[in-house]
Amino acid sequence: MTITVNLNADLGEGFGAYDIGDDDSMLGIVASANIACGFHAGDPLVMTRTVRNAVAKGVSLGAHPSYPDLQGFGRRPLRMSAAEVEAMVAYQIGALMGIAATAGGSVTHVKAHGALNNMAAVDEGLALAIGRAIKGVDPNLIYLATAGSEMARAGRTLGLPTAEEVFADRAYDDNGNLVPRGQPGAMVHDPDVAAANVLRMLEEGVILSVTGKRIPCTVHSVCVHGDEPSAVAMAGNLRLTLEAKGVRIVPLPELRGRF
């Protein structure tokens, strides 16, 4: 049976006069884009440019909400109530929806960014707050959640279409969580190693942790971080490798019915 999967990247993460990553090149490789909504990166013009380019290339649009942490790129944990998180996520989704409408596109999924994503992966209350925000804005939006996480469970609990995601360029601990970026070996920089890891996840349904533990996983989508210097080479090699193995790469909405 042919394997069909989504390939996504976190994009639109520049701000003002500053660019981060080669979004134009990435949009020629990936099938879905998670677009910063102004809280960790992005601004109205960056969002507009990214959305227009994505729509022109047939790349599906996702909101990439974050903690309000521009200086820390959304990677610093913040203490916020569930009500604050719910309102904050809904606010950011709405911002991208407005920009998308001006470009003739529509937002079809939501993926949390950085510390918000990492914390919600293991915090049921936080995962549910994000899910309630998504459902409150539009119950047809796909909750793109880290594979095996509390977010994946929260999405299903809330009756949201929930897609599970793995990371091509990150290492995993023995609990199936991402190794924190500050620790040695947290990032996978070799494109061939990343591609081999993803093929294992798709073909065998397992994540291999840094200690060699095999952790069962479901994979609907694969992420390559767009802000890394090696992002274009990583994503390009990954797509070529997957397609050479007969894997179909499609926008996330085309996988509805599989999750």
PDB file of C-alpha atoms in Angstrom:
ATOM      1  CA  MET A   1       0.000   0.000   0.000  1.00  0.00           C
ATOM      2  CA  THR A   2       1.290   3.450  -0.885  1.00  0.00           C
ATOM      3  CA  ILE A   3       2.170   5.584   2.114  1.00  0.00           C
ATOM      4  CA  THR A   4       0.668   9.071   1.988  1.00  0.00           C
ATOM      5  CA  VAL A   5       1.939  11.738   4.355  1.00  0.00           C
ATOM      6  CA  ASN A   6       2.039  15.495   4.814  1.00  0.00           C
ATOM      7  CA  LEU A   7       5.297  17.469   4.876  1.00  0.00           C
ATOM      8  CA  ASN A   8       5.140  20.790   6.724  1.00  0.00           C
ATOM      9  CA  ALA A   9       7.397  23.611   7.877  1.00  0.00           C
ATOM     10  CA  ASP A  10       7.153  26.509  10.331  1.00  0.00           C
ATOM     11  CA  LEU A  11       7.368  29.624   8.156  1.00  0.00           C
ATOM     12  CA  GLY A  12       6.726  33.375   8.171  1.00  0.00           C
ATOM     13  CA  GLU A  13       9.062  33.760  11.129  1.00  0.00           C
ATOM     14  CA  GLY A  14      10.720  36.999  10.098  1.00  0.00           C
ATOM     15  CA  PHE A  15       9.761  40.319  11.652  1.00  0.00           C
ATOM     16  CA  GLY A  16       9.919  43.832  10.239  1.00  0.00           C
ATOM     17  CA  ALA A  17      13.226  44.257   8.401  1.00  0.00           C
ATOM     18  CA  TYR A  18      14.501  40.863   9.585  1.00  0.00           C
ATOM     19  CA  ASP A  19      14.187  37.612   7.661  1.00  0.00           C
ATOM     20  CA  ILE A  20      14.523  34.180   9.216  1.00  0.00           C
ATOM     21  CA  GLY A  21      14.810  31.215   6.909  1.00  0.00           C
ATOM     22  CA  ASP A  22      14.352  30.831   3.156  1.00  0.00           C
ATOM     23  CA  ASP A  23      10.579  30.702   3.004  1.00  0.00           C
ATOM     24  CA  ASP A  24      10.363  30.917  -0.788  1.00  0.00           C
ATOM     25  CA  SER A  25      12.513  27.823  -1.240  1.00  0.00           C
ATOM     26  CA  MET A  26      10.724  25.926   1.524  1.00  0.00           C
ATOM     27  CA  LEU A  27       7.335  26.667  -0.046  1.00  0.00           C
ATOM     28  CA  GLY A  28       8.561  24.912  -3.164  1.00  0.00           C
ATOM     29  CA  ILE A  29       9.205  21.737  -1.154  1.00  0.00           C
ATOM     30  CA  VAL A  30       6.622  21.358   1.618  1.00  0.00           C
ATOM     31  CA  ALA A  31       2.879  20.780   1.252  1.00  0.00           C
ATOM     32  CA  SER A  32       1.699  22.717   4.320  1.00  0.00           C
ATOM     33  CA  ALA A  33       2.935  25.832   6.124  1.00  0.00           C
ATOM     34  CA  ASN A  34       2.568  26.693   9.806  1.00  0.00           C
ATOM     35  CA  ILE A  35       2.638  30.486   9.739  1.00  0.00           C
ATOM     36  CA  ALA A  36       3.711  32.625  12.696  1.00  0.00           C
ATOM     37  CA  CYS A  37       0.886  34.859  13.890  1.00  0.00           C
ATOM     38  CA  GLY A  38       2.797  37.762  15.447  1.00  0.00           C
ATOM     39  CA  PHE A  39       3.403  36.551  19.000  1.00  0.00           C
ATOM     40  CA  HIS A  40       6.805  34.863  18.550  1.00  0.00           C
ATOM     41  CA  ALA A  41       7.535  36.139  15.033  1.00  0.00           C
ATOM     42  CA  GLY A  42       5.749  37.509  12.006  1.00  0.00           C
ATOM     43  CA  ASP A  43       3.897  40.762  11.506  1.00  0.00           C
ATOM     44  CA  PRO A  44       0.999  41.729   9.205  1.00  0.00           C
ATOM     45  CA  LEU A  45       3.225  42.229   6.159  1.00  0.00           C
ATOM     46  CA  VAL A  46       5.322  39.108   6.766  1.00  0.00           C
ATOM     47  CA  MET A  47       2.140  37.105   7.284  1.00  0.00           C
ATOM     48  CA  THR A  48       0.597  38.515   4.105  1.00  0.00           C
ATOM     49  CA  ARG A  49       3.670  37.795   2.003  1.00  0.00           C
ATOM     50  CA  THR A  50       3.965  34.255   3.331  1.00  0.00           C
ATOM     51  CA  VAL A  51       0.275  33.490   2.845  1.00  0.00           C
ATOM     52  CA  ARG A  52       0.244  34.815  -0.717  1.00  0.00           C
ATOM     53  CA  ASN A  53       3.295  32.766  -1.643  1.00  0.00           C
ATOM     54  CA  ALA A  54       1.832  29.649  -0.047  1.00  0.00           C
ATOM     55  CA  VAL A  55      -1.505  30.062  -1.835  1.00  0.00           C
ATOM     56  CA  ALA A  56       0.284  30.583  -5.159  1.00  0.00           C
ATOM     57  CA  LYS A  57       2.188  27.319  -4.682  1.00  0.00           C
ATOM     58  CA  GLY A  58      -0.768  25.242  -3.512  1.00  0.00           C
ATOM     59  CA  VAL A  59       0.578  24.916   0.027  1.00  0.00           C
ATOM     60  CA  SER A  60      -2.110  24.617   2.716  1.00  0.00           C
ATOM     61  CA  LEU A  61      -2.192  27.197   5.505  1.00  0.00           C
ATOM     62  CA  GLY A  62      -1.906  26.620   9.222  1.00  0.00           C
ATOM     63  CA  ALA A  63      -1.833  29.030  12.149  1.00  0.00           C
ATOM     64  CA  HIS A  64       1.267  28.703  14.348  1.00  0.00           C
ATOM     65  CA  PRO A  65       0.293  30.344  17.668  1.00  0.00           C
ATOM     66  CA  SER A  66       2.813  30.955  20.417  1.00  0.00           C
ATOM     67  CA  TYR A  67       3.307  32.455  23.818  1.00  0.00           C
ATOM     68  CA  PRO A  68       3.747  36.266  23.557  1.00  0.00           C
ATOM     69  CA  ASP A  69       7.536  36.166  23.464  1.00  0.00           C
ATOM     70  CA  LEU A  70       9.088  38.003  20.515  1.00  0.00           C
ATOM     71  CA  GLN A  71      12.491  38.375  22.152  1.00  0.00           C
ATOM     72  CA  GLY A  72      12.703  34.684  23.009  1.00  0.00           C
ATOM     73  CA  PHE A  73      11.187  33.476  19.718  1.00  0.00           C
ATOM     74  CA  GLY A  74       8.425  31.777  21.707  1.00  0.00           C
ATOM     75  CA  ARG A  75      10.834  29.260  23.155  1.00  0.00           C
ATOM     76  CA  ARG A  76      10.637  30.412  26.788  1.00  0.00           C
ATOM     77  CA  PRO A  77       7.945  28.875  29.033  1.00  0.00           C
ATOM     78  CA  LEU A  78       5.385  31.312  30.432  1.00  0.00           C
ATOM     79  CA  ARG A  79       2.918  30.806  33.255  1.00  0.00           C
ATOM     80  CA  MET A  80      -0.561  31.583  31.926  1.00  0.00           C
ATOM     81  CA  SER A  81      -4.020  30.444  32.968  1.00  0.00           C
ATOM     82  CA  ALA A  82      -6.020  28.129  30.749  1.00  0.00           C
ATOM     83  CA  ALA A  83      -8.387  30.997  29.986  1.00  0.00           C
ATOM     84  CA  GLU A  84      -5.484  33.215  28.889  1.00  0.00           C
ATOM     85  CA  VAL A  85      -4.082  30.482  26.655  1.00  0.00           C
ATOM     86  CA  GLU A  86      -7.468  29.783  25.093  1.00  0.00           C
ATOM     87  CA  ALA A  87      -8.042  33.468  24.283  1.00  0.00           C
ATOM     88  CA  MET A  88      -4.457  33.959  23.096  1.00  0.00           C
ATOM     89  CA  VAL A  89      -4.615  31.034  20.668  1.00  0.00           C
ATOM     90  CA  ALA A  90      -8.017  32.058  19.314  1.00  0.00           C
ATOM     91  CA  TYR A  91      -6.712  35.605  18.792  1.00  0.00           C
ATOM     92  CA  GLN A  92      -3.764  34.381  16.728  1.00  0.00           C
ATOM     93  CA  ILE A  93      -5.848  32.003  14.627  1.00  0.00           C
ATOM     94  CA  GLY A  94      -8.219  34.858  13.861  1.00  0.00           C
ATOM     95  CA  ALA A  95      -5.352  37.110  12.805  1.00  0.00           C
ATOM     96  CA  LEU A  96      -4.109  34.607  10.242  1.00  0.00           C
ATOM     97  CA  MET A  97      -7.634  33.918   9.037  1.00  0.00           C
ATOM     98  CA  GLY A  98      -8.068  37.616   8.257  1.00  0.00           C
ATOM     99  CA  ILE A  99      -4.791  37.750   6.335  1.00  0.00           C
ATOM    100  CA  ALA A 100      -5.639  34.530   4.481  1.00  0.00           C
ATOM    101  CA  ALA A 101      -9.001  35.912   3.388  1.00  0.00           C
ATOM    102  CA  THR A 102      -7.312  38.887   1.729  1.00  0.00           C
ATOM    103  CA  ALA A 103      -5.146  36.485  -0.289  1.00  0.00           C
ATOM    104  CA  GLY A 104      -7.942  34.165  -1.375  1.00  0.00           C
ATOM    105  CA  GLY A 105      -6.845  31.392   0.985  1.00  0.00           C
ATOM    106  CA  SER A 106      -8.155  29.751   4.126  1.00  0.00           C
ATOM    107  CA  VAL A 107      -6.617  28.412   7.309  1.00  0.00           C
ATOM    108  CA  THR A 108      -7.115  24.658   7.610  1.00  0.00           C
ATOM    109  CA  HIS A 109      -4.993  23.634  10.590  1.00  0.00           C
ATOM    110  CA  VAL A 110      -3.405  24.894  13.815  1.00  0.00           C
ATOM    111  CA  LYS A 111      -0.060  23.885  15.317  1.00  0.00           C
ATOM    112  CA  ALA A 112       1.320  25.356  18.518  1.00  0.00           C
ATOM    113  CA  HIS A 113       4.862  26.743  18.475  1.00  0.00           C
ATOM    114  CA  GLY A 114       7.917  26.368  20.676  1.00  0.00           C
ATOM    115  CA  ALA A 115       7.448  26.330  24.427  1.00  0.00           C
ATOM    116  CA  LEU A 116       3.657  26.329  24.078  1.00  0.00           C
ATOM    117  CA  ASN A 117       3.858  23.178  21.960  1.00  0.00           C
ATOM    118  CA  ASN A 118       6.421  21.456  24.177  1.00  0.00           C
ATOM    119  CA  MET A 119       4.514  22.202  27.379  1.00  0.00           C
ATOM    120  CA  ALA A 120       1.147  21.190  25.925  1.00  0.00           C
ATOM    121  CA  ALA A 121       2.675  17.900  24.774  1.00  0.00           C
ATOM    122  CA  VAL A 122       2.818  16.784  28.423  1.00  0.00           C
ATOM    123  CA  ASP A 123       0.178  19.023  30.089  1.00  0.00           C
ATOM    124  CA  GLU A 124      -3.411  17.866  29.611  1.00  0.00           C
ATOM    125  CA  GLY A 125      -4.950  21.150  30.754  1.00  0.00           C
ATOM    126  CA  LEU A 126      -2.826  23.215  28.410  1.00  0.00           C
ATOM    127  CA  ALA A 127      -3.478  20.829  25.521  1.00  0.00           C
ATOM    128  CA  LEU A 128      -7.222  21.077  26.118  1.00  0.00           C
ATOM    129  CA  ALA A 129      -7.071  24.896  26.299  1.00  0.00           C
ATOM    130  CA  ILE A 130      -5.443  25.005  22.873  1.00  0.00           C
ATOM    131  CA  GLY A 131      -8.014  22.557  21.580  1.00  0.00           C
ATOM    132  CA  ARG A 132     -10.943  24.577  22.944  1.00  0.00           C
ATOM    133  CA  ALA A 133      -9.594  27.670  21.208  1.00  0.00           C
ATOM    134  CA  ILE A 134      -9.350  25.796  17.923  1.00  0.00           C
ATOM    135  CA  LYS A 135     -12.822  24.318  18.284  1.00  0.00           C
ATOM    136  CA  GLY A 136     -14.306  27.654  19.313  1.00  0.00           C
ATOM    137  CA  VAL A 137     -12.970  29.370  16.192  1.00  0.00           C
ATOM    138  CA  ASP A 138     -13.853  26.558  13.783  1.00  0.00           C
ATOM    139  CA  PRO A 139     -14.449  22.892  14.726  1.00  0.00           C
ATOM    140  CA  ASN A 140     -13.349  21.860  11.231  1.00  0.00           C
ATOM    141  CA  LEU A 141      -9.794  23.105  11.818  1.00  0.00           C
ATOM    142  CA  ILE A 142      -7.235  20.319  12.100  1.00  0.00           C
ATOM    143  CA  TYR A 143      -5.333  20.155  15.406  1.00  0.00           C
ATOM    144  CA  LEU A 144      -1.773  19.307  14.326  1.00  0.00           C
ATOM    145  CA  ALA A 145      -0.289  17.675  17.408  1.00  0.00           C
ATOM    146  CA  THR A 146       2.983  16.034  18.360  1.00  0.00           C
ATOM    147  CA  ALA A 147       2.621  12.275  17.912  1.00  0.00           C
ATOM    148  CA  GLY A 148       1.553  10.482  21.086  1.00  0.00           C
ATOM    149  CA  SER A 149       1.214  13.739  23.040  1.00  0.00           C
ATOM    150  CA  GLU A 150      -1.427  15.138  25.374  1.00  0.00           C
ATOM    151  CA  MET A 151      -2.375  17.429  22.469  1.00  0.00           C
ATOM    152  CA  ALA A 152      -3.235  14.440  20.303  1.00  0.00           C
ATOM    153  CA  ARG A 153      -5.375  13.037  23.105  1.00  0.00           C
ATOM    154  CA  ALA A 154      -7.014  16.422  23.757  1.00  0.00           C
ATOM    155  CA  GLY A 155      -7.896  16.875  20.103  1.00  0.00           C
ATOM    156  CA  ARG A 156      -9.645  13.522  19.964  1.00  0.00           C
ATOM    157  CA  THR A 157     -11.380  14.147  23.297  1.00  0.00           C
ATOM    158  CA  LEU A 158     -12.790  17.399  21.917  1.00  0.00           C
ATOM    159  CA  GLY A 159     -13.894  15.776  18.680  1.00  0.00           C
ATOM    160  CA  LEU A 160     -11.493  17.782  16.541  1.00  0.00           C
ATOM    161  CA  PRO A 161      -9.862  16.337  13.417  1.00  0.00           C
ATOM    162  CA  THR A 162      -6.444  15.560  14.918  1.00  0.00           C
ATOM    163  CA  ALA A 163      -3.319  14.841  12.899  1.00  0.00           C
ATOM    164  CA  GLU A 164      -0.189  13.483  14.576  1.00  0.00           C
ATOM    165  CA  GLU A 165       3.195  14.933  13.678  1.00  0.00           C
ATOM    166  CA  VAL A 166       6.815  13.834  13.918  1.00  0.00           C
ATOM    167  CA  PHE A 167       9.947  15.932  13.455  1.00  0.00           C
ATOM    168  CA  ALA A 168      12.625  15.220  10.877  1.00  0.00           C
ATOM    169  CA  ASP A 169      15.256  17.460  12.462  1.00  0.00           C
ATOM    170  CA  ARG A 170      14.791  16.759  16.181  1.00  0.00           C
ATOM    171  CA  ALA A 171      15.905  14.012  18.546  1.00  0.00           C
ATOM    172  CA  TYR A 172      13.509  12.258  20.950  1.00  0.00           C
ATOM    173  CA  ASP A 173      13.895  11.167  24.553  1.00  0.00           C
ATOM    174  CA  ASP A 174      12.727   7.838  25.979  1.00  0.00           C
ATOM    175  CA  ASN A 175       9.258   9.251  26.708  1.00  0.00           C
ATOM    176  CA  GLY A 176       8.694  10.214  23.092  1.00  0.00           C
ATOM    177  CA  ASN A 177       9.180  13.918  23.786  1.00  0.00           C
ATOM    178  CA  LEU A 178      11.585  16.217  21.965  1.00  0.00           C
ATOM    179  CA  VAL A 179      15.031  16.564  23.506  1.00  0.00           C
ATOM    180  CA  PRO A 180      15.265  20.207  24.724  1.00  0.00           C
ATOM    181  CA  ARG A 181      17.163  22.414  22.273  1.00  0.00           C
ATOM    182  CA  GLY A 182      19.752  23.369  24.885  1.00  0.00           C
ATOM    183  CA  GLN A 183      20.951  19.788  25.266  1.00  0.00           C
ATOM    184  CA  PRO A 184      23.638  18.204  23.048  1.00  0.00           C
ATOM    185  CA  GLY A 185      22.227  16.204  20.148  1.00  0.00           C
ATOM    186  CA  ALA A 186      18.801  17.831  20.277  1.00  0.00           C
ATOM    187  CA  MET A 187      18.938  18.768  16.596  1.00  0.00           C
ATOM    188  CA  VAL A 188      19.492  16.420  13.665  1.00  0.00           C
ATOM    189  CA  HIS A 189      21.675  18.253  11.132  1.00  0.00           C
ATOM    190  CA  ASP A 190      22.523  15.459   8.689  1.00  0.00           C
ATOM    191  CA  PRO A 191      19.839  15.297   5.931  1.00  0.00           C
ATOM    192  CA  ASP A 192      20.480  11.586   5.299  1.00  0.00           C
ATOM    193  CA  VAL A 193      20.112  10.702   8.981  1.00  0.00           C
ATOM    194  CA  ALA A 194      16.895  12.724   9.142  1.00  0.00           C
ATOM    195  CA  ALA A 195      15.487  10.992   6.059  1.00  0.00           C
ATOM    196  CA  ALA A 196      16.359   7.552   7.471  1.00  0.00           C
ATOM    197  CA  ASN A 197      14.652   8.437  10.758  1.00  0.00           C
ATOM    198  CA  VAL A 198      11.488   9.569   8.975  1.00  0.00           C
ATOM    199  CA  LEU A 199      11.392   6.451   6.783  1.00  0.00           C
ATOM    200  CA  ARG A 200      11.596   4.313   9.929  1.00  0.00           C
ATOM    201  CA  MET A 201       8.712   6.236  11.474  1.00  0.00           C
ATOM    202  CA  LEU A 202       6.587   5.788   8.349  1.00  0.00           C
ATOM    203  CA  GLU A 203       7.442   2.202   7.489  1.00  0.00           C
ATOM    204  CA  GLU A 204       7.832   0.710  10.970  1.00  0.00           C
ATOM    205  CA  GLY A 205       5.642   3.068  12.989  1.00  0.00           C
ATOM    206  CA  VAL A 206       8.324   3.730  15.593  1.00  0.00           C
ATOM    207  CA  ILE A 207      10.411   6.627  16.875  1.00  0.00           C
ATOM    208  CA  LEU A 208      13.956   5.716  17.846  1.00  0.00           C
ATOM    209  CA  SER A 209      14.996   7.628  20.965  1.00  0.00           C
ATOM    210  CA  VAL A 210      18.502   8.909  21.689  1.00  0.00           C
ATOM    211  CA  THR A 211      19.144   5.769  23.771  1.00  0.00           C
ATOM    212  CA  GLY A 212      17.787   3.414  21.119  1.00  0.00           C
ATOM    213  CA  LYS A 213      14.348   2.848  22.633  1.00  0.00           C
ATOM    214  CA  ARG A 214      11.672   2.067  20.030  1.00  0.00           C
ATOM    215  CA  ILE A 215       8.512   4.088  20.703  1.00  0.00           C
ATOM    216  CA  PRO A 216       5.348   3.288  18.697  1.00  0.00           C
ATOM    217  CA  CYS A 217       3.980   6.276  16.785  1.00  0.00           C
ATOM    218  CA  THR A 218       1.322   7.315  14.319  1.00  0.00           C
ATOM    219  CA  VAL A 219       2.456   9.678  11.571  1.00  0.00           C
ATOM    220  CA  HIS A 220       0.201  11.902   9.495  1.00  0.00           C
ATOM    221  CA  SER A 221       2.634  14.782   9.053  1.00  0.00           C
ATOM    222  CA  VAL A 222       6.399  15.387   9.138  1.00  0.00           C
ATOM    223  CA  CYS A 223       7.890  18.753  10.127  1.00  0.00           C
ATOM    224  CA  VAL A 224      11.141  20.400   9.070  1.00  0.00           C
ATOM    225  CA  HIS A 225      11.855  23.622  10.966  1.00  0.00           C
ATOM    226  CA  GLY A 226      12.166  26.477   8.486  1.00  0.00           C
ATOM    227  CA  ASP A 227      14.406  28.652  10.679  1.00  0.00           C
ATOM    228  CA  GLU A 228      17.372  26.256  10.673  1.00  0.00           C
ATOM    229  CA  PRO A 229      20.294  27.048   8.292  1.00  0.00           C
ATOM    230  CA  SER A 230      20.060  23.517   6.900  1.00  0.00           C
ATOM    231  CA  ALA A 231      16.272  23.645   6.425  1.00  0.00           C
ATOM    232  CA  VAL A 232      16.142  23.786   2.618  1.00  0.00           C
ATOM    233  CA  ALA A 233      18.714  21.016   2.166  1.00  0.00           C
ATOM    234  CA  MET A 234      17.007  18.947   4.857  1.00  0.00           C
ATOM    235  CA  ALA A 235      13.512  19.348   3.421  1.00  0.00           C
ATOM    236  CA  GLY A 236      14.599  18.895  -0.183  1.00  0.00           C
ATOM    237  CA  ASN A 237      16.531  15.711   0.559  1.00  0.00           C
ATOM    238  CA  LEU A 238      13.668  14.381   2.674  1.00  0.00           C
ATOM    239  CA  ARG A 239      11.102  14.925  -0.071  1.00  0.00           C
ATOM    240  CA  LEU A 240      13.325  13.327  -2.732  1.00  0.00           C
ATOM    241  CA  THR A 241      14.057  10.341  -0.481  1.00  0.00           C
ATOM    242  CA  LEU A 242      10.418   9.780   0.431  1.00  0.00           C
ATOM    243  CA  GLU A 243       9.171  10.084  -3.128  1.00  0.00           C
ATOM    244  CA  ALA A 244      11.891   7.707  -4.345  1.00  0.00           C
ATOM    245  CA  LYS A 245      10.408   5.165  -1.907  1.00  0.00           C
ATOM    246  CA  GLY A 246       6.935   5.718  -3.367  1.00  0.00           C
ATOM    247  CA  VAL A 247       5.644   7.935  -0.554  1.00  0.00           C
ATOM    248  CA  ARG A 248       3.022  10.481  -1.656  1.00  0.00           C
ATOM    249  CA  ILE A 249       3.383  14.004  -0.203  1.00  0.00           C
ATOM    250  CA  VAL A 250       0.079  15.889   0.081  1.00  0.00           C
ATOM    251  CA  PRO A 251      -1.333  18.992   1.814  1.00  0.00           C
ATOM    252  CA  LEU A 252      -2.712  18.211   5.272  1.00  0.00           C
ATOM    253  CA  PRO A 253      -6.417  18.656   4.356  1.00  0.00           C
ATOM    254  CA  GLU A 254      -6.100  15.840   1.803  1.00  0.00           C
ATOM    255  CA  LEU A 255      -5.493  13.424   4.683  1.00  0.00           C
ATOM    256  CA  ARG A 256      -8.912  14.042   6.247  1.00  0.00           C
ATOM    257  CA  GLY A 257     -10.569  10.728   6.864  1.00  0.00           C
ATOM    258  CA  ARG A 258      -7.275   9.163   7.938  1.00  0.00           C
ATOM    259  CA  PHE A 259      -7.343  10.812  11.369  1.00  0.00           C
TER     260      PHE A 259
END
